[in-house]
Amino acid sequence: MKAAFSDLQRGLEPSRTPVSWGLASFRGRFAEISGGEATAALTLTMGLVAEAQQCEEPVAWVTGRDSSFYPPDVAAVGIDLSALVVVWAQGALEAARAADLLLRSGAFGFVVLDLGSDDDLPLAAQTRLAALAKKHETALLCLTRKGRERPSLGSLISLRAEATRTERAPPLFRCETLILKDKRQGPGRTYAELCYGPDGLS
Amino acid sequence: MDRMACLDLPAFPLQLLLRQHPEWRGHPVAVVDSDQPRGIVLWVNASARAARILSGMSFAAALSLSGDLRAAPVPKTQIDRAVVAVSRRLREHSPHVEPSAEEPGVFWLDASGLEPLYGSLDAWAAGIETDLSAIGLSAVVVVGFRRFATYALAKSGGGVRVLREAGEEQGALQDVPLERLAIAPGTRDALAKLGVHDLGAFLRLPSEGIRRRYGKAAFDLHRMASGELNLPLQPERPGPPVTAHLILDRPETDVDRLMYLIETRLPPLLEALAGRGQVLEELRLLFRFERLGEHKERIRPAAPTLDVRQVLELIRLRLSATRLPDGVEELHLLTRAVNPEQRQLELLAARPRRDLEAANRALARVRAAFGEQSVVRARLRSGHLPENSFAWEPLSRLESARPRTRLQRRLVRRLYRRPIPLPPRPRHEPDGWMLHGLEQGPVVRVWGPYVIAGGWWVRALHREYHFAETRKGELLWVFYDRVRRGWFVHGRVE
């Protein structure tokens, strides 16, 4: 009884094991990466896409038609564009429907919902998506445009990170993520990486 | 006298590969039997040949000769599918088409009686060549009299050639090099030792001696070249398409009732295809509306199938996405079928963690729900302007990713589909350039300009690109358009 109680206590303590930033942290979870002005959300997500492709995980990118990632930049980080599925969706609800169809197949290892400022996802859709991501061990990630003071998409978000460009040491830029919410490991961890700028920016 | 044409698509798998990867043109390209160092090079283009890469080499050896080499295997199923597609296209030029069973990319066509229709056989043959070049295939067309003669001449020449008389055809045959024909390499080398390099010299040898020394294949070749053995055209006889046609008693406006009608008609169609040993590749739904006339919808499963449930699900997704604008009076279901792929061997192969077939089925559902153009992928192009440096193309089938090793981490830009115009810059800016509103603060640093100019032959263009960083850290990709005299935001670094 005493041993079981100590296990329970240990379970409540935040993990001391350092967890690196990678696809493994997102598998089977409904996550959100947000960023305000000096954001690096797209850059860090593309790093996860590259990792997913290296692990032979099919990747789908659901986005609106107004803007998208710039394909030459994405190709420059080693991503195979021909195998990166892009689904055009109009609004958050349609994006959620497309993600539902993709997740239900269990064939995608990584699905990104590029929502931008339009991040009004109904709770019912979030519940369904979170359950599907967990069932098929798929990393489901929403990209949103907002500062850390604003709340996450909803209570079903298992992991929320803020991605920022913090400082610059020419020709490199420092991109940092701060975990604002993590239902498994607890918040507060940070991860940083140095990136080159696109051509013409150094 | 009956006329016949032979159409050859030289190095057919290589042409298919280049059609799949148009950005590879200009580079050394090879078709390999497997994408491994020990894979064998099967076909090469002129640039690869210039780099001394030859068919028969291992992929690793070819790569050591040119690091710029692009290579990929072309599966047999893809070749078979392309042969069926080309046959279908050729049937628009001649009623009788025979694809070669031994050599994919070779076709024979019946050219008899077409002269009055097209004016001349030259015009007919040139029309075929142009039609195929429109779908990215380069063809050699020879119009003659005999099956073997047209084949040998097509293999030895280029472009379009029309032979007027049988004698002219036999004369032209004499100069065809043996190495261009599908002849066993051992026989070819043995004949070369006798100084026999072309069909003329080969025909001067006694046929009985050829049979005894070189076997039946060489003997048959001799008989075909001499005209002793002449096989007639054996065209494909495709059956009529499997279709269903419904005329409704009263115009139907309810999607559910329409779905019920489709559900009852679809299984017999698929059973008919199964009876032919075929599977459904595409289903076309033709609706005739009461007032709006005809409307067509295409349903394409991820892979050819006979699964009724899967097809019905796609139809339901397509119809539920749109409301019927008018009452449907008539409904046609038209099937497009193909022969199934042989896949038994896959049972023994190692299966990846994720099922790509399931991924393709999911993408077919997304296409059915949001439209054919909703699923795309990016392809890089050599355009001058940022928006022309890539193109979105429909993704018909998802394949395994082949990412490059990530050498450098780089910031990624977001590109706006339409550049956003900015307000004009005032002459005096006491607080600096307020590029993106007061909230973002003034621009604290600018990189550039990087000038893109040109297009004077169509529409003059002069853009000066800059990266502009605001006080709050926003990093915008902006340009000044000299022609339109205005600033635009084209993207932002995210």
XYZ file of C-alpha atoms in Angstrom, chain A residues 4 16 63 66 83 100 108 123 155 174 177:
11
model
C 1.616 2.080 -4.393
C 13.160 15.012 -15.080
C -4.095 24.784 -45.451
C -4.652 32.567 -49.314
C 5.430 13.265 -51.342
C -10.809 13.693 -40.199
C -0.602 9.267 -42.195
C -15.168 21.057 -29.570
C -8.833 21.711 -23.525
C 18.042 31.382 -33.186
C 10.172 26.812 -28.621
